[in-house]
XYZ file of C-alpha atoms in Angstrom:
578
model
C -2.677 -48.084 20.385
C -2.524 -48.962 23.896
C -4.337 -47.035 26.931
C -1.223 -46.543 28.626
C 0.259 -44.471 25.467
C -2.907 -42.921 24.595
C -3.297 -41.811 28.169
C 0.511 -40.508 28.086
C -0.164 -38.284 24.681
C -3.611 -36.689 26.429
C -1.448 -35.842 29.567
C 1.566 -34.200 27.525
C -1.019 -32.451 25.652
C -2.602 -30.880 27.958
C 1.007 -30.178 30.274
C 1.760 -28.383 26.911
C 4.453 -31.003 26.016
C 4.081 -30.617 22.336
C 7.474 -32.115 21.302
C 6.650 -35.450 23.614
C 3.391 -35.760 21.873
C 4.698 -35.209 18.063
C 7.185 -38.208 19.505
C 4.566 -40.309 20.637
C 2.370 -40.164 17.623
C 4.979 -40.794 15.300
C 4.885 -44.691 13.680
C 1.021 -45.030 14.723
C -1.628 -45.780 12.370
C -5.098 -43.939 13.339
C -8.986 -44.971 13.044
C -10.798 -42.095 12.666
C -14.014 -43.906 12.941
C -12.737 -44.417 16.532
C -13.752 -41.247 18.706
C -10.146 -42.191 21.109
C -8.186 -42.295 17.545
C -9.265 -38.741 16.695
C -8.704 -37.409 19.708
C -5.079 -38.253 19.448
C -5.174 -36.812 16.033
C -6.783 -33.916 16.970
C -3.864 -33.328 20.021
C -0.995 -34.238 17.323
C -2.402 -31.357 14.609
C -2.699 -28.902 17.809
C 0.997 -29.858 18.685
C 2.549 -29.264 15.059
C 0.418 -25.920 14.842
C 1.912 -24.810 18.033
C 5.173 -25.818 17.228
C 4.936 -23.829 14.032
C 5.206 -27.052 12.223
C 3.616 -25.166 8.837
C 3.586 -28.318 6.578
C 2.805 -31.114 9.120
C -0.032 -29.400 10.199
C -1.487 -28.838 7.177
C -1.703 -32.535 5.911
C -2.740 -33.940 9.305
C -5.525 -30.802 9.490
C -6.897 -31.739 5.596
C -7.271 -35.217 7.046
C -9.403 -33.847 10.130
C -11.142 -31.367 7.917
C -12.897 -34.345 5.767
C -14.170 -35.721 8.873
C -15.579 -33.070 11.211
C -13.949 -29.688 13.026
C -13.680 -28.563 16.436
C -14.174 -24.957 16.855
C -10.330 -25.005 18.948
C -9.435 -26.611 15.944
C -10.031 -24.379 13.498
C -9.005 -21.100 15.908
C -5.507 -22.890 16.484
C -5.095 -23.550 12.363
C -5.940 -20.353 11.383
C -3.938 -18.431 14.418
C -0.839 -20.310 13.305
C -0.828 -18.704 9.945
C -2.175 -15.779 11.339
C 0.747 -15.211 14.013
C 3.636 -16.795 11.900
C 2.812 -15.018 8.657
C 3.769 -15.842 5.434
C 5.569 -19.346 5.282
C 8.282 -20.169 2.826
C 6.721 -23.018 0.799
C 3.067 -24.077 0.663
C 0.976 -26.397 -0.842
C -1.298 -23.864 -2.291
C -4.085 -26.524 -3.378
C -4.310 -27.734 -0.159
C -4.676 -24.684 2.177
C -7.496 -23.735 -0.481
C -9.072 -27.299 -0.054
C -8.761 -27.136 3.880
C -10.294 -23.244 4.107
C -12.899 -24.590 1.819
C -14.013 -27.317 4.313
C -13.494 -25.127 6.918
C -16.232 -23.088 5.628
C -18.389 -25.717 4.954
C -18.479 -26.712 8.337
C -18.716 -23.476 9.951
C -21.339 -21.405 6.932
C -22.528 -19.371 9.289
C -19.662 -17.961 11.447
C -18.698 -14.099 10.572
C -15.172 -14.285 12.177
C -13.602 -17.878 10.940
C -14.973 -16.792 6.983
C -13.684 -13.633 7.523
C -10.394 -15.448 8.911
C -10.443 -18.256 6.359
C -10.721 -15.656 3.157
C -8.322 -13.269 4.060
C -5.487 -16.114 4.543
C -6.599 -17.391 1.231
C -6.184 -13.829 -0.130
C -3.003 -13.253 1.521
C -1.858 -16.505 0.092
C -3.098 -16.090 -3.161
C -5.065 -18.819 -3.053
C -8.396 -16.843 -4.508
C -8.447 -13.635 -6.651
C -10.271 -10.619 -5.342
C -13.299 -11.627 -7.459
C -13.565 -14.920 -5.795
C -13.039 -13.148 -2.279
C -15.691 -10.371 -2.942
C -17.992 -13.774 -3.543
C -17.200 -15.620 -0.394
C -17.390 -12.535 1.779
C -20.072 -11.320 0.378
C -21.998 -14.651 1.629
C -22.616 -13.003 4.628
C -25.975 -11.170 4.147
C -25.955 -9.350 7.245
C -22.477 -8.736 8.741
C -22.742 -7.876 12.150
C -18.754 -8.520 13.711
C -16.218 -5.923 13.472
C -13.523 -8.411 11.464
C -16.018 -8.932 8.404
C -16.703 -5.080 7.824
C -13.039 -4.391 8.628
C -11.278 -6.825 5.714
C -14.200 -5.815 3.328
C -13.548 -2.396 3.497
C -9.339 -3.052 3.300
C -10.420 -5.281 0.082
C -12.847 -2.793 -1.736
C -9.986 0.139 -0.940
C -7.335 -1.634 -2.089
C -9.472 -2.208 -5.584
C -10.524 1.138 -5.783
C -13.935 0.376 -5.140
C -15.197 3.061 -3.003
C -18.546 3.735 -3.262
C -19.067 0.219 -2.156
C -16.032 1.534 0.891
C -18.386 4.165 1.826
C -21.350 1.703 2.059
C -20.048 0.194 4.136
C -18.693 2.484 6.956
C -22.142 3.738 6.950
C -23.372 0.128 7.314
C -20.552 -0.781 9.971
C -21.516 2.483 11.733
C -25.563 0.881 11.978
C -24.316 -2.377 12.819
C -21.458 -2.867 15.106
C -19.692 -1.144 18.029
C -16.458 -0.328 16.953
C -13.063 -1.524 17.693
C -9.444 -0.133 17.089
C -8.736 -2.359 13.713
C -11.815 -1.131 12.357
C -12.019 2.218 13.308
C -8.344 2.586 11.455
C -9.167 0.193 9.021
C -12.093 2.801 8.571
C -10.284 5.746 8.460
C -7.755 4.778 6.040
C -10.689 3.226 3.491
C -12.339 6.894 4.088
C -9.459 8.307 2.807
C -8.996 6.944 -0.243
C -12.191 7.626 -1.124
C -10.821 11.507 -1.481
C -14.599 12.425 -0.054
C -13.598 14.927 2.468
C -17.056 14.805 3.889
C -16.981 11.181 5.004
C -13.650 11.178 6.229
C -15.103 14.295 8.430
C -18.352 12.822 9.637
C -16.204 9.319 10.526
C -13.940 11.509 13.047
C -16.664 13.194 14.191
C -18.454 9.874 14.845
C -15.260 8.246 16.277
C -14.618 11.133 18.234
C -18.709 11.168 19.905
C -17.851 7.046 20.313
C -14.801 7.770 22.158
C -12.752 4.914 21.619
C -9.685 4.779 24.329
C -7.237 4.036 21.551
C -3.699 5.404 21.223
C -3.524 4.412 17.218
C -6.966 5.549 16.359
C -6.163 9.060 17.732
C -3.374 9.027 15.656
C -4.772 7.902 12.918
C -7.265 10.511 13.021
C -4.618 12.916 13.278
C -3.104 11.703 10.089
C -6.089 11.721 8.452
C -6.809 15.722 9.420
C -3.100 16.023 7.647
C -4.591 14.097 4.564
C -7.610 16.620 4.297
C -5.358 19.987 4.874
C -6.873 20.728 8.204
C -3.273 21.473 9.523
C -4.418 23.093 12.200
C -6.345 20.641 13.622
C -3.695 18.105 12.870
C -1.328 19.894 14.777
C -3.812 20.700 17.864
C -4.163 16.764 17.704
C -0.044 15.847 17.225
C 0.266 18.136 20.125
C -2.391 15.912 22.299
C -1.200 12.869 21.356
C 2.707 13.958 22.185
C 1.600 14.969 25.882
C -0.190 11.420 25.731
C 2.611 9.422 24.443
C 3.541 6.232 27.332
C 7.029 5.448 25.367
C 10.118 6.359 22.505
C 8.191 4.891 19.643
C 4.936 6.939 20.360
C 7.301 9.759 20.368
C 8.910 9.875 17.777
C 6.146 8.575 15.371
C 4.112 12.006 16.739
C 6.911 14.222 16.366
C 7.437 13.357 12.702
C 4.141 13.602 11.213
C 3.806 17.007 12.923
C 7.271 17.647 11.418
C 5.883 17.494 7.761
C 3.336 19.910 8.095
C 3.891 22.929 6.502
C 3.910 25.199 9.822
C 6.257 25.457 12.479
C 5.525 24.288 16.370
C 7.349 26.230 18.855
C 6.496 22.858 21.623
C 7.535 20.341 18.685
C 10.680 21.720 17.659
C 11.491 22.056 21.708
C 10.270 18.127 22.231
C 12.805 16.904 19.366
C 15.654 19.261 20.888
C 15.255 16.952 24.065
C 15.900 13.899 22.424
C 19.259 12.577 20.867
C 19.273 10.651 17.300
C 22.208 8.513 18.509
C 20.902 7.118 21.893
C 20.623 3.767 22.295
C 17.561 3.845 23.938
C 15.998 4.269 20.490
C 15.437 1.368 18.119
C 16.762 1.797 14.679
C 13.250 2.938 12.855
C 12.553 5.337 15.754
C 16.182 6.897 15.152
C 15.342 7.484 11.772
C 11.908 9.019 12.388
C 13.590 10.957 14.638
C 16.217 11.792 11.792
C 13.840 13.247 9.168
C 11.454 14.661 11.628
C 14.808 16.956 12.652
C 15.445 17.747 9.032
C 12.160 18.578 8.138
C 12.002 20.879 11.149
C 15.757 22.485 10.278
C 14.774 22.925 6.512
C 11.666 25.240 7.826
C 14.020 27.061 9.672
C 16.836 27.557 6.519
C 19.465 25.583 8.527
C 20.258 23.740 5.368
C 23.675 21.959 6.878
C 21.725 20.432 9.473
C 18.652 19.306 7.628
C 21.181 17.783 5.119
C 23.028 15.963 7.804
C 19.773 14.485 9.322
C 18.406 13.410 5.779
C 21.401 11.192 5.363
C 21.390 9.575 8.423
C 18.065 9.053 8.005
C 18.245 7.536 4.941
C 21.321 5.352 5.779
C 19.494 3.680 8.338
C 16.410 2.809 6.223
C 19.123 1.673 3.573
C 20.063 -0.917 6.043
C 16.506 -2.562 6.626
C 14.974 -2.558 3.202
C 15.953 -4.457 -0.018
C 15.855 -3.121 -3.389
C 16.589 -5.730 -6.380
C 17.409 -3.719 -9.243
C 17.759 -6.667 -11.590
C 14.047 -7.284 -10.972
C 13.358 -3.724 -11.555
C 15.266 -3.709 -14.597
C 13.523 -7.224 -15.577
C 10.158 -5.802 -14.791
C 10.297 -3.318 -17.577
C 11.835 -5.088 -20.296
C 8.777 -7.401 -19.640
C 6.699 -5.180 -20.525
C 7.560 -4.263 -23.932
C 8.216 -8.202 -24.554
C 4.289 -8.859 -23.101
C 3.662 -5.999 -25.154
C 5.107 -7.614 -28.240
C 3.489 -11.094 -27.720
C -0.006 -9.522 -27.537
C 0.349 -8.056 -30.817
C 1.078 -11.795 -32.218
C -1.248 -13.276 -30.763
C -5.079 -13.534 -31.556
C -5.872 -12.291 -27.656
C -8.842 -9.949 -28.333
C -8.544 -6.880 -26.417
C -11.380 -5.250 -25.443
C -9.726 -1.189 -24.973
C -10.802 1.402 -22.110
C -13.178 3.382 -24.525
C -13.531 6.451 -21.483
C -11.157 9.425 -21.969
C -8.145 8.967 -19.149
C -5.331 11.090 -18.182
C -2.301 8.833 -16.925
C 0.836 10.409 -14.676
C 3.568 8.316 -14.662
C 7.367 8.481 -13.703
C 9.509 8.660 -10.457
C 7.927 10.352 -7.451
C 8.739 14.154 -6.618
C 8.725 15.002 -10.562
C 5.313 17.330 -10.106
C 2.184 15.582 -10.741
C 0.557 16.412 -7.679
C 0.399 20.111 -8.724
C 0.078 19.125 -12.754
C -2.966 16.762 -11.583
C -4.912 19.285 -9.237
C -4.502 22.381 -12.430
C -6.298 20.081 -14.916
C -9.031 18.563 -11.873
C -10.159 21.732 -11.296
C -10.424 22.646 -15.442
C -11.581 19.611 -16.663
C -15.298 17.535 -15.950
C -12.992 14.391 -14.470
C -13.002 11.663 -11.604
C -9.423 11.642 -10.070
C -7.802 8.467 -8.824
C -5.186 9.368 -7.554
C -2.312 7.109 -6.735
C -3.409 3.073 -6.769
C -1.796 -0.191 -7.388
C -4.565 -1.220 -9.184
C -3.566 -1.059 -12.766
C 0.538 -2.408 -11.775
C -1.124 -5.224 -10.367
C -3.583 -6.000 -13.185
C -0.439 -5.860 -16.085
C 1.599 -8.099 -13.276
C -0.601 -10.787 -13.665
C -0.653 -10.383 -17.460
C 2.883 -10.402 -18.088
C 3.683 -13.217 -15.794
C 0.997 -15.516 -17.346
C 2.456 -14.351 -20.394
C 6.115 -15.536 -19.868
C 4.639 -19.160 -18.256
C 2.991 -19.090 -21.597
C -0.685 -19.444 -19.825
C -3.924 -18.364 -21.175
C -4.911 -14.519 -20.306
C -8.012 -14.211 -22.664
C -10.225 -14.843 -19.704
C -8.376 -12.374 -17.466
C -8.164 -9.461 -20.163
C -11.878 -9.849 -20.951
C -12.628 -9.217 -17.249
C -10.409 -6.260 -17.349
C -13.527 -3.426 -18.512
C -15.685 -4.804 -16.276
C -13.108 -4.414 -13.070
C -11.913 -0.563 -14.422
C -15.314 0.403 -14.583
C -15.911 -0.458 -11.116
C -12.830 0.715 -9.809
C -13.569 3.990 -11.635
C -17.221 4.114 -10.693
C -18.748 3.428 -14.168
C -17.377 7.016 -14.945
C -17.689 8.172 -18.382
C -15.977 11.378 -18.104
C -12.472 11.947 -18.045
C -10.385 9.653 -15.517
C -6.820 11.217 -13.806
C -5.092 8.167 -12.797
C -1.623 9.310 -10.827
C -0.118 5.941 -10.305
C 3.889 7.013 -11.449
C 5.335 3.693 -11.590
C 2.387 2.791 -14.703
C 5.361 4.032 -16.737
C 7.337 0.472 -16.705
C 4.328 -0.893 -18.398
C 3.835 2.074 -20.891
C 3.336 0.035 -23.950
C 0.574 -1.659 -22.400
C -1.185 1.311 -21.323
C -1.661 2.418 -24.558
C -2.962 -1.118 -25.764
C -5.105 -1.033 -23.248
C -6.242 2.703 -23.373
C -6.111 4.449 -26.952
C -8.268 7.000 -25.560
C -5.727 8.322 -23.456
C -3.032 10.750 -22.564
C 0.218 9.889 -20.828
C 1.978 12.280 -18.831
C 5.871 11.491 -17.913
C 6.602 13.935 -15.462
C 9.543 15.454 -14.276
C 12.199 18.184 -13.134
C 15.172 19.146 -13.461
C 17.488 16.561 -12.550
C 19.381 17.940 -9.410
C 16.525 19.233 -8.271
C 14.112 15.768 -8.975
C 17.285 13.486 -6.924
C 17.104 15.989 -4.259
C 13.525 15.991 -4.328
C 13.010 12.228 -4.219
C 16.029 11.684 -1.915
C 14.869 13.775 1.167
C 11.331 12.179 1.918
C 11.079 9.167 3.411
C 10.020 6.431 1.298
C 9.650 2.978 3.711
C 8.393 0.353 0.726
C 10.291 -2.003 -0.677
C 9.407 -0.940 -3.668
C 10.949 2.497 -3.188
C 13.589 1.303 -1.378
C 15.996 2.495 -3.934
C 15.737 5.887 -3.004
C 17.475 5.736 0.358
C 20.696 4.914 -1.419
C 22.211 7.900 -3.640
C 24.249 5.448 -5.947
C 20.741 3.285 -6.128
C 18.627 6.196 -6.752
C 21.221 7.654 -9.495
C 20.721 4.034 -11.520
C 17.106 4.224 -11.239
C 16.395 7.788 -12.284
C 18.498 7.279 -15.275
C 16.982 3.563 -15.875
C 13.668 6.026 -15.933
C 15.001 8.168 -18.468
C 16.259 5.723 -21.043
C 13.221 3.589 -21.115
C 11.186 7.214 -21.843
C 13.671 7.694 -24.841
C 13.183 3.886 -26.027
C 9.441 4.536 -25.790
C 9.743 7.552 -27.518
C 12.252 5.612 -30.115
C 9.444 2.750 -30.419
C 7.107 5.815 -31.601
C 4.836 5.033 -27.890
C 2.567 8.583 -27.624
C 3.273 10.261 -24.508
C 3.783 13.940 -22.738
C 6.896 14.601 -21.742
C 6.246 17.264 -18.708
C 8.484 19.615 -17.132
C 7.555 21.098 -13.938
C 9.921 24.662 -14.392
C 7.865 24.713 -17.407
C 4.476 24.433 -16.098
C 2.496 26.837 -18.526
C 4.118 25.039 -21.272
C 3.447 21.755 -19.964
C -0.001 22.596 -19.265
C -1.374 24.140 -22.446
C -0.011 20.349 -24.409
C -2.045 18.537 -21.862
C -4.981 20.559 -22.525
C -4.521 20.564 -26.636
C -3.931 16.355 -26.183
C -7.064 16.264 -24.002
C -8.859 18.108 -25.921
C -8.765 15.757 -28.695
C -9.775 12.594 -27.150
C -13.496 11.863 -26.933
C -14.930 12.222 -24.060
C -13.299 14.863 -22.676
C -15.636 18.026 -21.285
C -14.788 21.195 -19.739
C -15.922 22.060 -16.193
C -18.888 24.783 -16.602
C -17.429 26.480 -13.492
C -13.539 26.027 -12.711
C -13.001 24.554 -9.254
C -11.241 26.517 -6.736
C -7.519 24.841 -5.866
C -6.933 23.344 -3.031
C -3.622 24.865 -2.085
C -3.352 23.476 1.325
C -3.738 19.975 -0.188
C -1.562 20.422 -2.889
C 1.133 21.697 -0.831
C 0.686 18.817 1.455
C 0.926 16.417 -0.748
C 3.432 17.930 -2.990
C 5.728 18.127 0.203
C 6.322 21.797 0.104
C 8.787 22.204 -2.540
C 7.291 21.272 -6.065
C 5.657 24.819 -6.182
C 8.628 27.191 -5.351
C 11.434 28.057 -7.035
C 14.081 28.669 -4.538
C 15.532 24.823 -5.288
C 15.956 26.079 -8.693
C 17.886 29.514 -8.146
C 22.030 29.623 -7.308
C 22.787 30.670 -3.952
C 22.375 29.317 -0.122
C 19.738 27.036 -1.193
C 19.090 23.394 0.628
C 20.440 22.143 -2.511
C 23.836 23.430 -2.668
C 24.344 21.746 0.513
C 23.298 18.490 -0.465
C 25.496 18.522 -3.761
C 28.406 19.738 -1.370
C 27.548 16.580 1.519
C 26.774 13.730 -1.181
C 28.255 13.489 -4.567
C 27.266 10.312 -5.146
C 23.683 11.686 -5.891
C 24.532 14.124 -8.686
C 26.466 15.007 -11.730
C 24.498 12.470 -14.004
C 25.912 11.841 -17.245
C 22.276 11.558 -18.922
């Protein structure tokens, strides 16, 4: 290469002239023993990482990485991915070869391992064992990113004694910033340890971190715990606090769903107008629910109707529900189910004594769950990912026709730590479990499913008015949508019950009932102890989480109930022919 073009592609660089230098580069053949060569090659990878260029920049930057890193470098690579997100299409082997490298030049720096393993994660480059491993490398974290992802990765396995480690660690260690103070807060929670989520506010709270998201995530989490009071003192705060729309309407929704009524927050949503288009879409629908929520406490059922619908049309419009995929999903399942059974995989079963809820949310096992907590000598889980992921992987290495003996003999050792090594009972309330019935039973013949659910009016009412924002529940914004899946749900519990699968069939209007045949099944698996002194309910939890209507009966009764209005205002959602 000439001076007078290497000269050019330094000076476009640095003018920020990506395109020209991308231009200039292309057709030249690089020395990389030559310190001017990989300076140009350094400047081109820069230029296709700014330019978003995903796969250019990943085969010039596995080039580099064989050779040596610059610290820019490596910031620029990994921001790329960072701020683009997910790409389409990529060469899977070799991001995992260049993050390897990457960490082999940099061993010792918290922040670009921390970096490097989560976009390997995120890419599914590395399971969570093999992340655990890298991350764990680090033998005495001292930067807010490392404790922050390690405590996201432990919660979302359901590790959380090792969660609660390490806020108390993070606590000794670092000063803390926004993303881990939330990231705290939410990994506190899941824990269900009321205690450490209370001594974290209190030690955010003493730090006092200027943050507009931690204060309302500390809010949140004093909704979480029951302490509505405080919630509301704090919803209040934050509301007189609030710079902009979003902030607004965000605040005057989660104060919406608690169970009391707010003289100032029912005056603050008067002020503002659903349909003004001032508000972006997703504020117009918090906006919408927070008004029904706060029209249903006050018995104007027209109005709460009205602003349910609208609500729910407008997240209709932003999510995607396939319900070929949902369908597929489940028949999966008993086919994996099948396979396994003609195969010589050796399963090792869940020997512990486990209690699994499963079916369509709003069907009652919040209440169900909490009775038999407080009777029985049990750990609860509550609601988790963990085990849909785990039968994922096995039925999609199953249909590629892969091997899975390696993956099911890990499986005791990862549900004892996700469970705590607990012996006694286990109450796992992760409802969608029931599309992979069959395997929960292969997998746990100690157990005892639970397929909750209500009467059907009331369980599509139920499920229709709260506002579900995953894709995964996107299917309950739409009535017709919702219909199909809730009677998808009921004819895979009759061909389970047709294939001879064992499993509770719970109804929450008959809750005695229901009750006593948990007990008698429980009482037959091995394990299984009663408390020596029954635990006290938690009603103010329960009713939280059970959004207020699972325990009464007015839903049920005829009359000038919510749900009258809602058959009257959308058709669509009822009369099922089931």
């Amino acid at each position: 290469m000439n001076h007078q073009r290497y000269m050019t592609i330094l000076s476009d660089f640095s003018l920020g002239k990506y395109s020209e230098v991308v231009k200039l580069c292309q057709g030249v053949t690089l020395d990389l023993s030559k310190s001017s060569d990989q300076n140009i090659l350094n400047a081109l990878v820069l230029s296709y990482a700014k330019l978003g260029n995903v796969e250019q920049t990943l085969v010039i930057f596995e080039q580099l990485a064989n050779k040596s890193l610059s610290l820019e470098m490596t910031n620029c690579f990994l921001a790329m991915f960072e701020d683009y997100g997910l790409p389409k299409r990529i060469e899977k082997k070799s991001f995992l070869n260049v993050c390897r490298l990457i960490l082999a030049q940099f061993p010792h720096d918290e922040a670009i391992r921390t970096r490097s393993v989560r976009l390997m994660t995120v890419f599914e480059c590395i399971d969570a064992g093999e992340t655990l491993k890298l991350m764990s490398a680090v033998k005495r974290p001292q930067t807010n990113i490392w404790f922050e992802f390690m405590i996201q990765v432990n919660s979302k396995l359901g590790f959380y004694d090792d969660v609660i480690i390490l806020i108390k660690q993070a606590k000794k260690s670092v000063v803390f910033n926004e993303p881990l103070a939330i990231s705290s807060l939410r990994g506190a929670l899941q824990t269900q340890d009321i205690t450490v989520v209370e001594d974290l506010i209190r030690f955010l709270t003493k730090r006092k971190i200027e943050s507009y998201p931690v204060d309302e995530a500390i809010a949140n989490a004093y909704v979480s715990i029951g302490s509505t009071d405080k919630a509301m003192k704090r919803f209040i705060y934050l509301l007189k606090r609030s710079t902009n729309l979003s902030q607004k309407a965000s605040i005057l929704y989660n104060a919406s769903l608690l169970p009391v009524h707010n003289d100032y927050i029912s005056k603050q949503l008067d002020l503002l107008d659903c349909d003004s288009r001032h508000f972006d879409p997703k504020d117009q629908e918090l906006i919408h629910f927070a008004k029904a929520w706060t029209f249903r406490k006050l018995k104007n059922f027209d109005s709460s109707v009205a602003h349910t619908i609208k609500g729910n049309n407008l997240i209709n419009s932003r999510l995607v529900f396939n319900l070929e995929t949902y369908i597929r999903e489940i028949s999966d399942a008993f086919e994996a189910h099948d396979k396994l059974l003609k195969t010589s995989i050796e399963i090792k079963p869940i020997v512990a004594p486990t209690l699994f809820f499963v079916g369509l949310p709003r069907s009652g096992s919040t209440v169900l769950a909490d009775r038999i907590f407080r009777l029985y000598d049990s750990e609860n889980l509550e609601e988790s990912d963990f085990l849909v992921n785990f039968f994922q992987q096995i039925v999609t290495k199953i249909k590629a026709e892969e091997k899975i003996q390696s993956l099911v003999n890990l499986f005791p050792a990862i549900w004892a730590k996700a469970t705590r090594q607990c012996e006694k009972l286990v109450i796992d309330k992760s409802l969608s479990n029931f599309k992979y019935l069959p395997l929960l039973q292969l997998f746990f013949p100690n157990s005892c499913i639970t397929w909750t659910s209500r009467p059907s009016d009331d369980h599509l009412w139920g499920i229709y008015k709260q506002r579900f924002v995953s894709n995964p529940l996107a299917y309950t914004a739409d009535p017709k949508t919702l219909k199909q899946v809730f009677n998808i749900s009921i004819e895979t519990q009759k061909k389970c019950r047709c294939l001879g699968f064992d499993f509770i069939e719970a109804r929450l209007e008959k809750l005695a009932t229901t009750e006593i045949k948990i007990q008698k099944k429980l009482n037959q698996l091995k394990g299984v102890k009663l408390r020596q002194t029954e635990l006290t309910i938690d009603a103010d939890r329960v009713s939280n989480t059970a959004a207020n209507t699972q325990i009464r009966s007015e839903y049920s009764q005829p009359g000038n109930t919510e749900l009258d209005y809602a058959r009257k205002h959308i058709p669509a959602l009822f009369n099922l022919e089931v």
